[in-house]
Tab-separated table of C-alpha atoms and ligand atoms in Angstrom:
chain	number	residue	atom	x	y	z
A	1	UNK	CA	-7.437	-22.823	-0.448
A	2	UNK	CA	-4.434	-24.057	-2.786
A	3	UNK	CA	-2.735	-26.920	-1.550
A	4	UNK	CA	1.359	-26.653	-3.384
A	5	UNK	CA	4.387	-28.660	-2.569
A	6	UNK	CA	6.436	-25.870	-1.443
A	7	UNK	CA	5.606	-22.062	-0.600
A	8	UNK	CA	7.916	-19.347	-1.796
A	9	UNK	CA	7.649	-16.268	0.727
A	10	UNK	CA	9.310	-13.260	-1.568
A	11	UNK	CA	9.958	-13.091	-5.282
A	12	UNK	CA	13.708	-11.364	-5.221
A	13	UNK	CA	16.347	-13.295	-7.458
A	14	UNK	CA	16.614	-16.158	-4.702
A	15	UNK	CA	12.593	-16.950	-4.708
A	16	UNK	CA	12.609	-16.848	-8.415
A	17	UNK	CA	15.941	-19.798	-8.182
A	18	UNK	CA	14.564	-21.697	-5.468
A	19	UNK	CA	11.393	-22.220	-8.302
A	20	UNK	CA	14.127	-23.565	-10.169
A	21	UNK	CA	15.881	-26.662	-8.164
A	22	UNK	CA	12.249	-27.065	-7.071
A	23	UNK	CA	11.110	-27.509	-10.021
A	24	UNK	CA	13.665	-29.614	-11.480
A	25	UNK	CA	13.164	-32.095	-8.962
A	26	UNK	CA	9.731	-32.035	-10.253
A	27	UNK	CA	8.225	-30.227	-7.250
A	28	UNK	CA	5.822	-27.454	-7.892
A	29	UNK	CA	5.089	-24.164	-6.111
A	30	UNK	CA	3.652	-20.536	-6.315
A	31	UNK	CA	5.487	-17.603	-5.126
A	32	UNK	CA	3.797	-14.335	-3.139
A	33	UNK	CA	5.410	-10.956	-2.579
A	34	UNK	CA	3.882	-7.990	-1.197
A	35	UNK	CA	5.584	-5.763	-4.401
A	36	UNK	CA	4.006	-4.906	-7.636
A	37	UNK	CA	6.760	-6.189	-9.445
A	38	UNK	CA	8.764	-9.425	-9.557
A	39	UNK	CA	12.550	-9.198	-8.744
A	40	UNK	CA	13.092	-7.694	-4.660
A	41	UNK	CA	15.897	-5.731	-4.302
A	42	UNK	CA	17.315	-6.025	-8.093
A	43	UNK	CA	14.348	-4.712	-8.993
A	44	UNK	CA	13.515	-2.119	-6.670
A	45	UNK	CA	16.642	-0.706	-5.547
A	46	UNK	CA	18.855	-0.958	-8.437
A	47	UNK	CA	17.606	-2.002	-11.277
A	48	UNK	CA	19.578	-0.278	-14.134
A	49	UNK	CA	23.008	-0.714	-11.352
A	50	UNK	CA	25.307	-3.737	-13.100
A	51	UNK	CA	25.877	-6.776	-11.003
A	52	UNK	CA	29.387	-8.429	-11.560
A	53	UNK	CA	29.521	-11.073	-9.155
A	54	UNK	CA	27.308	-13.807	-10.738
A	55	UNK	CA	29.084	-16.676	-11.378
A	56	UNK	CA	29.224	-17.095	-15.522
A	57	UNK	CA	27.521	-13.559	-16.112
A	58	UNK	CA	30.290	-10.992	-15.851
A	59	UNK	CA	28.331	-8.425	-16.009
A	60	UNK	CA	24.296	-7.453	-15.904
A	61	UNK	CA	22.211	-5.220	-14.485
A	62	UNK	CA	19.690	-5.819	-11.390
A	63	UNK	CA	16.602	-5.748	-14.600
A	64	UNK	CA	18.572	-7.766	-16.631
A	65	UNK	CA	19.296	-10.155	-13.789
A	66	UNK	CA	15.391	-10.727	-12.610
A	67	UNK	CA	14.499	-10.830	-16.488
A	68	UNK	CA	17.034	-13.979	-17.235
A	69	UNK	CA	16.058	-15.708	-13.702
A	70	UNK	CA	12.484	-15.723	-15.137
A	71	UNK	CA	13.273	-16.930	-18.749
A	72	UNK	CA	15.032	-20.193	-16.448
A	73	UNK	CA	11.777	-20.735	-14.747
A	74	UNK	CA	9.442	-20.320	-17.319
A	75	UNK	CA	9.110	-23.912	-18.403
A	76	UNK	CA	7.559	-24.366	-14.689
A	77	UNK	CA	4.768	-22.210	-15.289
A	78	UNK	CA	4.704	-21.161	-11.406
A	79	UNK	CA	2.041	-18.558	-10.517
A	80	UNK	CA	2.890	-15.141	-8.553
A	81	UNK	CA	0.848	-13.639	-5.949
A	82	UNK	CA	1.669	-9.765	-6.308
A	83	UNK	CA	0.848	-7.369	-4.138
A	84	UNK	CA	0.183	-9.702	-1.386
A	85	UNK	CA	1.709	-9.901	2.069
A	86	UNK	CA	2.102	-12.640	3.897
A	87	UNK	CA	0.802	-12.326	6.953
A	88	UNK	CA	0.202	-15.350	8.764
A	89	UNK	CA	1.581	-19.528	8.896
A	90	UNK	CA	0.315	-21.695	10.991
A	91	UNK	CA	0.277	-25.572	11.489
A	92	UNK	CA	-3.167	-27.350	11.118
A	93	UNK	CA	-2.062	-31.037	11.012
A	94	UNK	CA	1.413	-32.609	12.092
A	95	UNK	CA	2.930	-32.537	8.372
A	96	UNK	CA	1.166	-29.299	6.474
A	97	UNK	CA	1.306	-25.407	6.889
A	98	UNK	CA	-1.486	-22.675	6.142
A	99	UNK	CA	-0.151	-19.620	4.949
A	100	UNK	CA	-2.812	-16.743	4.837
A	101	UNK	CA	-1.958	-13.283	3.044
A	102	UNK	CA	-3.636	-9.793	3.917
A	103	UNK	CA	-6.072	-10.719	0.892
A	104	UNK	CA	-7.525	-13.320	2.248
A	105	UNK	CA	-5.810	-16.113	0.148
A	106	UNK	CA	-4.916	-19.555	2.031
A	107	UNK	CA	-2.291	-21.655	1.007
A	108	UNK	CA	-1.850	-25.219	1.987
A	109	UNK	CA	1.897	-27.450	1.868
A	110	UNK	CA	4.081	-29.694	3.807
A	111	UNK	CA	6.966	-26.440	3.343
A	112	UNK	CA	7.371	-23.131	3.187
A	113	UNK	CA	10.470	-21.351	2.252
A	114	UNK	CA	11.145	-17.894	3.116
A	115	UNK	CA	12.849	-15.354	0.879
A	116	UNK	CA	11.614	-12.321	2.180
A	117	UNK	CA	15.171	-10.243	2.054
A	118	UNK	CA	15.234	-7.685	4.502
A	119	UNK	CA	10.990	-7.951	4.852
A	120	UNK	CA	8.738	-6.831	2.554
A	121	UNK	CA	8.705	-3.562	0.769
A	122	UNK	CA	6.052	-0.850	1.668
A	123	UNK	CA	6.573	2.598	1.375
A	124	UNK	CA	7.486	5.043	3.669
A	125	UNK	CA	5.229	6.742	5.926
A	126	UNK	CA	5.183	10.495	6.881
A	127	UNK	CA	6.919	10.610	10.179
A	128	UNK	CA	3.950	12.880	11.595
A	129	UNK	CA	0.625	11.348	13.897
A	130	UNK	CA	-2.313	12.469	12.645
A	131	UNK	CA	-0.985	11.294	9.390
A	132	UNK	CA	-2.585	7.431	10.492
A	133	UNK	CA	-5.346	8.642	11.155
A	134	UNK	CA	-6.233	9.664	7.534
A	135	UNK	CA	-4.409	7.361	5.652
A	136	UNK	CA	-5.856	6.010	2.390
A	137	UNK	CA	-9.187	8.625	2.805
A	138	UNK	CA	-7.153	11.569	2.148
A	139	UNK	CA	-3.827	10.234	2.279
A	140	UNK	CA	-1.818	8.452	0.023
A	141	UNK	CA	1.264	6.710	-0.546
A	142	UNK	CA	0.513	5.648	-4.216
A	143	UNK	CA	-2.231	7.007	-6.946
A	144	UNK	CA	-4.005	3.640	-7.672
A	145	UNK	CA	-7.209	5.901	-9.841
A	146	UNK	CA	-6.198	9.052	-10.249
A	147	UNK	CA	-9.843	9.475	-11.338
A	148	UNK	CA	-10.503	9.927	-7.581
A	149	UNK	CA	-8.411	13.454	-7.599
A	150	UNK	CA	-9.884	15.398	-9.640
A	151	UNK	CA	-11.025	18.594	-9.176
A	152	UNK	CA	-9.494	18.570	-5.974
A	153	UNK	CA	-6.666	20.656	-3.940
A	154	UNK	CA	-3.502	18.422	-4.165
A	155	UNK	CA	-0.073	18.296	-1.721
A	156	UNK	CA	2.595	16.142	-3.124
A	157	UNK	CA	5.410	15.190	-1.056
A	158	UNK	CA	8.619	14.302	-2.441
A	159	UNK	CA	11.499	15.204	-4.977
A	160	UNK	CA	11.941	12.580	-6.687
A	161	UNK	CA	10.267	10.954	-10.198
A	162	UNK	CA	7.027	10.038	-8.353
A	163	UNK	CA	6.335	12.614	-7.137
A	164	UNK	CA	7.071	15.155	-10.285
A	165	UNK	CA	5.695	12.679	-12.589
A	166	UNK	CA	1.936	12.893	-10.202
A	167	UNK	CA	2.185	16.445	-9.623
A	168	UNK	CA	2.315	16.755	-13.840
A	169	UNK	CA	-0.541	14.329	-14.154
A	170	UNK	CA	-3.089	15.733	-11.458
A	171	UNK	CA	-2.172	19.295	-12.356
A	172	UNK	CA	-4.194	18.788	-15.774
A	173	UNK	CA	-7.360	18.628	-13.780
A	174	UNK	CA	-6.485	19.684	-9.960
A	175	UNK	CA	-4.699	22.135	-8.383
A	176	UNK	CA	-1.345	21.428	-7.171
A	177	UNK	CA	1.005	21.847	-4.092
A	178	UNK	CA	4.834	20.291	-4.556
A	179	UNK	CA	6.359	19.951	-1.310
A	180	UNK	CA	10.400	19.344	-1.378
A	181	UNK	CA	12.446	19.226	1.528
A	182	UNK	CA	15.625	20.681	-0.298
A	183	UNK	CA	15.634	23.429	-3.460
A	184	UNK	CA	17.327	20.511	-5.821
A	185	UNK	CA	14.254	17.663	-7.049
A	186	UNK	CA	15.730	14.391	-8.281
A	187	UNK	CA	13.085	13.735	-10.486
A	188	UNK	CA	13.659	13.586	-14.269
A	189	UNK	CA	15.140	18.395	-15.605
A	190	UNK	CA	11.909	18.256	-18.660
A	191	UNK	CA	9.428	16.973	-15.807
A	192	UNK	CA	10.552	19.666	-13.430
A	193	UNK	CA	10.527	22.457	-16.455
A	194	UNK	CA	7.357	21.589	-17.466
A	195	UNK	CA	6.173	21.967	-13.475
A	196	UNK	CA	7.881	25.402	-13.149
A	197	UNK	CA	6.357	26.496	-16.026
A	198	UNK	CA	2.663	25.227	-14.570
A	199	UNK	CA	4.098	27.534	-11.819
A	200	UNK	CA	4.262	30.551	-13.361
A	201	UNK	CA	1.068	30.594	-15.010
A	202	UNK	CA	-0.413	29.744	-11.121
A	203	UNK	CA	-1.210	26.382	-11.787
A	204	UNK	CA	1.146	24.883	-9.318
A	205	UNK	CA	2.640	25.947	-6.827
A	206	UNK	CA	5.864	24.652	-5.586
A	207	UNK	CA	7.544	25.020	-1.987
A	208	UNK	CA	10.978	24.345	-0.805
A	209	UNK	CA	12.790	23.604	1.264
A	210	UNK	CA	10.711	22.568	3.807
A	211	UNK	CA	8.922	19.778	5.802
A	212	UNK	CA	5.822	18.922	7.062
A	213	UNK	CA	4.840	19.834	10.325
A	214	UNK	CA	1.300	19.015	11.386
A	215	UNK	CA	-2.170	18.042	9.382
A	216	UNK	CA	-4.634	19.999	10.368
A	217	UNK	CA	-8.596	18.972	10.187
A	218	UNK	CA	-11.373	16.294	12.209
A	219	UNK	CA	-12.829	14.152	9.664
A	220	UNK	CA	-11.028	15.116	6.686
A	221	UNK	CA	-7.982	17.246	5.914
A	222	UNK	CA	-8.303	20.846	5.960
A	223	UNK	CA	-5.001	22.500	6.034
A	224	UNK	CA	-1.149	21.763	6.292
A	225	UNK	CA	1.698	23.470	8.052
A	226	UNK	CA	5.038	23.401	6.233
A	227	UNK	CA	7.988	24.460	8.040
A	228	UNK	CA	10.738	25.957	6.156
A	229	UNK	CA	14.501	25.840	7.004
A	230	UNK	CA	14.844	29.217	8.546
A	231	UNK	CA	11.716	28.101	11.089
A	232	UNK	CA	9.186	29.717	9.320
A	233	UNK	CA	5.871	27.898	9.272
A	234	UNK	CA	3.361	28.380	6.606
A	235	UNK	CA	-0.396	27.004	6.729
A	236	UNK	CA	-1.845	25.881	3.605
A	237	UNK	CA	-5.414	24.932	2.397
A	238	UNK	CA	-5.520	21.036	0.849
A	239	UNK	CA	-7.556	18.503	0.688
A	240	UNK	CA	-5.443	15.347	-0.461
A	241	UNK	CA	-2.097	15.101	0.385
A	242	UNK	CA	0.460	12.212	-1.210
A	243	UNK	CA	3.682	11.268	-0.320
A	244	UNK	CA	6.383	10.308	-2.613
A	245	UNK	CA	9.337	9.184	-0.377
A	246	UNK	CA	10.090	5.728	-1.960
A	247	UNK	CA	10.144	2.314	0.271
A	248	UNK	CA	11.534	0.956	3.427
A	249	UNK	CA	11.495	-2.304	3.771
A	250	UNK	CA	9.828	-3.927	7.201
A	251	UNK	CA	10.584	-7.139	8.857
A	252	UNK	CA	6.884	-7.239	9.599
A	253	UNK	CA	4.348	-10.394	10.268
A	254	UNK	CA	8.032	-12.735	9.928
A	255	UNK	CA	8.871	-11.745	13.048
A	256	UNK	CA	5.271	-13.218	14.485
A	257	UNK	CA	6.229	-16.869	13.142
A	258	UNK	CA	7.792	-18.295	15.957
A	259	UNK	CA	11.026	-18.557	14.435
A	260	UNK	CA	14.718	-18.469	16.105
A	261	UNK	CA	15.677	-15.199	14.990
A	262	UNK	CA	18.360	-12.380	15.417
A	263	UNK	CA	18.754	-8.697	14.442
A	264	UNK	CA	16.116	-9.519	11.951
A	265	UNK	CA	17.192	-12.117	10.403
A	266	UNK	CA	16.014	-16.320	11.135
A	267	UNK	CA	18.765	-19.033	11.816
A	268	UNK	CA	18.977	-21.722	9.809
A	269	UNK	CA	20.684	-25.226	9.616
A	270	UNK	CA	23.169	-24.788	7.089
A	271	UNK	CA	22.341	-28.243	6.033
A	272	UNK	CA	19.025	-27.776	4.738
A	273	UNK	CA	18.825	-24.098	5.580
A	274	UNK	CA	15.733	-25.115	7.827
A	275	UNK	CA	14.681	-23.068	10.400
A	276	UNK	CA	13.437	-24.230	13.924
A	277	UNK	CA	9.799	-25.506	12.567
A	278	UNK	CA	10.343	-28.186	10.535
A	279	UNK	CA	9.113	-27.635	7.079
A	280	UNK	CA	9.949	-24.120	7.025
A	281	UNK	CA	13.583	-22.971	5.409
A	282	UNK	CA	14.603	-19.362	5.283
A	283	UNK	CA	17.272	-18.711	2.356
A	284	UNK	CA	18.584	-15.274	1.132
A	285	UNK	CA	19.167	-12.265	2.805
A	286	UNK	CA	16.808	-13.416	5.657
A	287	UNK	CA	19.009	-16.470	6.628
A	288	UNK	CA	22.031	-16.493	9.017
A	289	UNK	CA	24.372	-18.854	10.013
A	290	UNK	CA	27.196	-18.794	10.944
A	291	UNK	CA	29.793	-17.244	8.153
A	292	UNK	CA	26.944	-16.238	6.229
A	293	UNK	CA	27.178	-13.741	3.839
A	294	UNK	CA	24.585	-11.289	1.626
A	295	UNK	CA	25.468	-12.398	-1.892
A	296	UNK	CA	22.466	-13.385	-4.706
A	297	UNK	CA	25.227	-16.314	-5.055
A	298	UNK	CA	25.508	-17.210	-1.371
A	299	UNK	CA	21.313	-17.013	-2.015
A	300	UNK	CA	21.361	-19.541	-5.126
A	301	UNK	CA	23.736	-22.205	-3.167
A	302	UNK	CA	21.106	-22.095	-0.447
A	303	UNK	CA	18.001	-23.046	-2.262
A	304	UNK	CA	19.944	-25.679	-4.241
A	305	UNK	CA	19.935	-27.660	-0.676
A	306	UNK	CA	17.047	-26.456	1.093
A	307	UNK	CA	14.869	-28.172	-2.215
A	308	UNK	CA	16.333	-31.523	-1.397
A	309	UNK	CA	14.329	-31.109	2.055
A	310	UNK	CA	11.325	-30.206	0.551
A	311	UNK	CA	11.602	-32.751	-1.799
A	312	UNK	CA	11.917	-35.687	0.664
A	313	UNK	CA	9.446	-33.790	2.793
A	314	UNK	CA	6.664	-33.215	-0.218
A	315	UNK	CA	6.840	-36.945	-1.500
A	316	UNK	CA	8.030	-39.150	1.800
A	317	UNK	CA	7.116	-42.338	-0.236
A	318	UNK	CA	9.698	-41.133	-3.077
A	319	UNK	CA	14.031	-41.612	-2.738
A	320	UNK	CA	15.461	-38.925	-3.438
A	321	UNK	CA	18.032	-38.887	-6.371
A	322	UNK	CA	21.142	-36.261	-7.358
A	323	UNK	CA	20.889	-35.566	-10.921
A	324	UNK	CA	22.884	-33.479	-13.141
A	325	UNK	CA	21.034	-31.199	-15.888
A	326	UNK	CA	23.050	-32.549	-18.275
A	327	UNK	CA	22.844	-36.150	-18.450
A	328	UNK	CA	19.221	-36.298	-16.649
A	329	UNK	CA	16.441	-36.831	-19.272
A	330	UNK	CA	13.638	-36.531	-16.820
A	331	UNK	CA	15.097	-32.687	-15.871
A	332	UNK	CA	15.378	-32.200	-19.840
A	333	UNK	CA	11.894	-33.285	-19.996
A	334	UNK	CA	10.741	-30.913	-16.888
A	335	UNK	CA	12.477	-28.082	-18.626
A	336	UNK	CA	10.828	-29.223	-22.122
A	337	UNK	CA	14.202	-29.544	-24.117
A	338	UNK	CA	13.508	-33.112	-24.674
B	1	UNK	CA	41.906	3.269	16.656
B	2	UNK	CA	39.962	6.605	16.555
B	3	UNK	CA	37.315	7.002	18.952
B	4	UNK	CA	33.667	7.973	17.664
B	5	UNK	CA	30.502	8.891	19.999
B	6	UNK	CA	26.780	7.640	19.049
B	7	UNK	CA	24.284	9.259	20.775
B	8	UNK	CA	20.828	8.115	21.036
B	9	UNK	CA	17.832	10.659	20.799
B	10	UNK	CA	17.370	10.375	24.842
B	11	UNK	CA	20.675	11.857	24.814
B	12	UNK	CA	22.535	8.987	26.050
B	13	UNK	CA	26.468	8.590	24.705
B	14	UNK	CA	28.686	5.500	23.995
B	15	UNK	CA	32.076	6.260	22.969
B	16	UNK	CA	33.659	3.380	21.194
B	17	UNK	CA	37.264	2.753	19.287
B	18	UNK	CA	36.184	2.389	15.660
B	19	UNK	CA	39.319	0.507	13.404
B	20	UNK	CA	40.726	2.920	10.417
B	21	UNK	CA	38.547	1.629	7.001
B	22	UNK	CA	34.908	0.755	8.780
B	23	UNK	CA	32.429	2.697	8.004
B	24	UNK	CA	30.923	4.779	10.945
B	25	UNK	CA	27.358	2.491	10.169
B	26	UNK	CA	29.092	-0.368	10.040
B	27	UNK	CA	31.211	0.574	13.605
B	28	UNK	CA	27.607	0.831	15.504
B	29	UNK	CA	26.534	-2.182	14.458
B	30	UNK	CA	29.402	-4.224	15.260
B	31	UNK	CA	29.181	-2.501	18.677
B	32	UNK	CA	25.785	-3.111	19.541
B	33	UNK	CA	25.033	0.155	19.192
B	34	UNK	CA	20.935	0.844	18.945
B	35	UNK	CA	19.323	3.286	16.336
B	36	UNK	CA	21.303	2.428	13.409
B	37	UNK	CA	19.439	-0.166	11.462
B	38	UNK	CA	20.992	-0.170	7.793
B	39	UNK	CA	19.111	-2.937	6.174
B	40	UNK	CA	20.619	-2.439	3.067
B	41	UNK	CA	24.418	-3.063	4.466
B	42	UNK	CA	25.889	-0.257	3.410
B	43	UNK	CA	24.847	0.009	-0.267
B	44	UNK	CA	23.469	3.724	0.078
B	45	UNK	CA	19.976	1.879	-0.372
B	46	UNK	CA	17.506	2.771	2.514
B	47	UNK	CA	18.682	5.549	4.345
B	48	UNK	CA	18.188	3.702	7.669
B	49	UNK	CA	21.318	4.249	8.555
B	50	UNK	CA	20.617	8.430	9.319
B	51	UNK	CA	22.818	10.142	11.550
B	52	UNK	CA	23.020	13.952	12.697
B	53	UNK	CA	26.349	14.418	12.882
B	54	UNK	CA	27.712	17.358	15.512
B	55	UNK	CA	27.788	20.929	13.522
B	56	UNK	CA	31.455	21.771	13.535
B	57	UNK	CA	32.195	18.374	11.991
B	58	UNK	CA	29.937	19.032	8.613
B	59	UNK	CA	32.564	21.212	7.247
B	60	UNK	CA	35.181	18.710	8.327
B	61	UNK	CA	33.805	15.529	6.889
B	62	UNK	CA	34.287	14.524	2.790
B	63	UNK	CA	31.180	15.897	0.995
B	64	UNK	CA	28.503	14.238	0.507
B	65	UNK	CA	28.082	12.957	-3.308
B	66	UNK	CA	24.560	13.455	-5.054
B	67	UNK	CA	23.730	10.204	-4.081
B	68	UNK	CA	23.377	10.233	-0.648
B	69	UNK	CA	22.143	13.533	-0.886
B	70	UNK	CA	18.890	12.007	-2.813
B	71	UNK	CA	18.771	9.608	-0.623
B	72	UNK	CA	18.789	11.065	2.096
B	73	UNK	CA	15.627	13.055	1.289
B	74	UNK	CA	13.981	9.301	2.097
B	75	UNK	CA	15.154	9.611	5.752
B	76	UNK	CA	13.333	9.984	8.859
B	77	UNK	CA	13.351	13.507	9.501
B	78	UNK	CA	16.149	14.760	7.728
B	79	UNK	CA	17.871	18.323	8.424
B	80	UNK	CA	20.951	20.338	7.588
B	81	UNK	CA	23.554	17.703	9.362
B	82	UNK	CA	22.241	14.410	7.882
B	83	UNK	CA	24.486	12.233	6.841
B	84	UNK	CA	24.419	8.196	5.960
B	85	UNK	CA	27.104	6.852	8.907
B	86	UNK	CA	27.295	4.239	5.657
B	87	UNK	CA	28.998	6.482	3.481
B	88	UNK	CA	30.878	8.077	6.499
B	89	UNK	CA	34.239	6.031	6.538
B	90	UNK	CA	36.766	6.209	9.402
B	91	UNK	CA	40.206	7.719	9.471
B	92	UNK	CA	42.158	9.197	11.856
B	93	UNK	CA	40.871	12.484	10.555
B	94	UNK	CA	37.800	11.574	11.879
B	95	UNK	CA	38.769	10.151	15.558
B	96	UNK	CA	36.533	12.437	18.014
B	97	UNK	CA	33.437	12.016	15.759
B	98	UNK	CA	30.001	12.956	17.438
B	99	UNK	CA	27.383	11.755	15.899
B	100	UNK	CA	23.374	11.215	16.697
B	101	UNK	CA	20.567	8.885	15.737
B	102	UNK	CA	17.161	10.177	14.776
B	103	UNK	CA	14.364	8.424	17.028
B	104	UNK	CA	13.629	6.282	14.987
B	105	UNK	CA	14.903	4.988	11.163
B	106	UNK	CA	11.943	4.559	9.367
C	401	FAD	C1	22.138	-0.941	-4.033
C	401	FAD	C2	22.402	-2.732	-4.199
C	401	FAD	C3	22.868	-3.326	-4.829
C	401	FAD	C4	23.566	-4.937	-4.225
C	401	FAD	N1	24.302	-5.502	-5.149
C	401	FAD	C5	25.021	-6.593	-5.118
C	401	FAD	C6	25.792	-7.387	-5.899
C	401	FAD	O1	26.625	-7.090	-6.780
C	401	FAD	N2	25.939	-8.755	-5.631
C	401	FAD	C7	25.220	-8.765	-4.826
C	401	FAD	O2	25.777	-10.213	-4.634
C	401	FAD	N3	24.300	-8.612	-4.137
C	401	FAD	C8	24.498	-7.557	-4.045
C	401	FAD	N4	22.821	-6.756	-3.460
C	401	FAD	C9	22.353	-7.678	-2.727
C	401	FAD	C10	21.088	-8.408	-3.079
C	401	FAD	O3	20.296	-7.820	-3.974
C	401	FAD	C11	20.492	-8.564	-1.878
C	401	FAD	O4	21.801	-10.456	-1.816
C	401	FAD	C12	19.130	-10.180	-2.654
C	401	FAD	O5	18.437	-9.480	-3.408
C	401	FAD	C13	18.686	-11.159	-1.674
C	401	FAD	O6	17.710	-11.574	-2.251
C	401	FAD	P1	16.319	-12.779	-1.779
C	401	FAD	O7	15.768	-12.834	-2.632
C	401	FAD	O8	16.849	-12.961	-0.280
C	401	FAD	O9	15.918	-11.053	-0.984
C	401	FAD	P2	14.948	-9.689	-1.704
C	401	FAD	O10	15.927	-9.332	-2.946
C	401	FAD	O11	15.323	-8.716	-0.550
C	401	FAD	O12	13.845	-10.147	-1.799
C	401	FAD	C14	12.726	-10.327	-1.218
C	401	FAD	C15	11.490	-10.141	-1.456
C	401	FAD	O13	10.330	-10.573	-0.395
C	401	FAD	C16	9.524	-10.176	-0.678
C	401	FAD	N5	8.735	-10.097	1.238
C	401	FAD	C17	9.447	-9.911	2.304
C	401	FAD	N6	8.415	-10.632	3.558
C	401	FAD	C18	7.957	-10.645	3.023
C	401	FAD	C19	5.664	-10.973	3.250
C	401	FAD	N7	5.649	-11.275	4.666
C	401	FAD	N8	4.855	-11.364	2.536
C	401	FAD	C20	5.261	-11.011	1.007
C	401	FAD	N9	6.522	-10.224	0.097
C	401	FAD	C21	7.521	-10.545	1.645
C	401	FAD	C22	9.816	-8.490	-0.280
C	401	FAD	O14	8.696	-7.369	-0.914
C	401	FAD	C23	11.394	-8.740	-1.588
C	401	FAD	O15	10.440	-8.126	-2.644
C	401	FAD	C24	23.108	-5.741	-3.426
C	401	FAD	C25	22.240	-5.048	-2.847
C	401	FAD	C26	21.591	-3.698	-2.233
C	401	FAD	C27	20.563	-2.521	-2.071
C	402	FES	S1	22.850	1.408	5.111
C	402	FES	FE1	21.668	1.560	3.700
C	402	FES	S2	21.747	3.896	2.957
C	402	FES	FE2	23.607	3.155	4.318
C-alpha cells in the first residue's frame, strides 16, 4: 500500500492543476485515471479544438493545454496510474482513507481529491443483451494484441477512424466485415479507399446502412444478424466482433462512496471544496455549489482552495502560510528554480 | 413561449414552455424531464441528449451539421429521425415540436 499526502482521482485539467497547488505547498500526490492517457475531456473529446477562455492564454487546443499543465507540474515528479479505475473508498482509521483500484492497487492518505469530471471514460457498449455474455472473449471494444485476431472471421462495427484503421490492419491476416449505420464514413478518406479496394478484391465485406440486431451462438459467437434501414435482415457468419463507438462517461463507483450527490454531481462547501466526508474533496466538473460553472478556470480556483485544507489535514502540526510564487524561496526551491 | 413536448419511451408525455434561445436539451434539464443525460453539457461530444423527432418535423428543423450526424453514430439506437437535442435551438418556428427519448442514452 502506498502512503501519500493526497490521492487525486482523475487526470483531467483540474486534477493536473491540483498536483501543482499541492506541490507548491510541499504535499505529494498520486493521480489515478481510468483513461489510457492524461488530460480528461481535453484530450479525449477535443484535443485539436482551440480553447479561448484560459486566463492569460488567448488560444490553445485541448492537447496544448494538457501539455502545458504537464510541464507546469513536472518538478513534482508525480506518479500517474493510468488505465485504472478507483472503485472503492473506505475509512480504516479516524484520519485516513484507503482507496482501491480495479487493478487491486491500494493507497492510503488523509486526503482524496475527486476531479472525476462527468465520470470515468469507458467504451460505449453494444446495445444488445447477448453482447455482455461474449465480452472479453469473442467481443471486444478495443484491440490489445492484434495477434489474437489472426486467421479469424472478424466483424468490425463503426464508421470512425478506430473502426476503419483496425479493419484495414486486421485485413492483412483475417477476413473482415465492416458494418456501419449509414453509407458515409467519418474516418480518414484514404483509409476508406484502401478498404474499398480490398472490398473489390473480395477480402473485405462492407455493409451499410445497417445495425446489429442479434448475436447468435452458445459458447462462442457463430453468426450475427444485421438489420438494414429498409427493414431487410441478413445473417453473416463471424467469430469475433469488434465494436468502436467511442467512449462514454460513466459516473460509476463514485456514486457509492456515501457522498451527498445531486444530478451526478457531488455537493461541496465552496470555502474549501470538502464534501460531506472530512478529507474527501470534489473539484472541477464533478462538484456542485451555488453558482457553479463547468469551466476549466473554475476548477483551477477550486483546487487552490482545496489544497489549503489538504495541507491542514496532512500536516496537522504545521501552520499553513499563504505565499506568492514570485516571493517565496521555498516554493521556488520546490519548483527547482533556485 | 414555444411549447415543446417530450415523450418518454413508455409513451408518457409532458408539454412545457421553453424560452426562445434555449436548446431542447436545456428545456428538458431545467424542467427535470427524465431521459436526457446531456453529459457534455451541450458541446456535441457525448450523444447522450439523443432524441427522435416526430417525422413531420424532420424537414422543418434546421439540417443537422456534419459534426452532429457524426456524433449521432455514437448514440444509443440511432434512427432516421435521430437528432441531438442540444443542437435544436427553440424558436417560435419550433412551437409544437414533439421529441421522444430513447430507452436509454448510453
Ligand atoms: C467539446 C468540449 C469543449 C469544451 N470547451 C471548453 C472551453 O472552451 N473552456 C472551458 O473552460 N471548458 C470547456 N469544456 C469543459 C472542460 O473540458 C471541462 O470543464 C474540464 O475538462 C473539466 O475538467 P475535470 O478535470 O474536472 O474533468 P475531466 O476533464 O472530465 O476529467 C475527469 C477524469 O476523471 C477520470 N475519472 C472519473 N472517475 C474516475 C474513477 N472512478 N477512477 C479513475 N478515473 C476516473 C475520467 O476518466 C477523466 O479522465 C469543454 C468540454 C467539451 C466536451
Ligand atoms: S449534450 Fe452532449 S451531445 Fe448534446
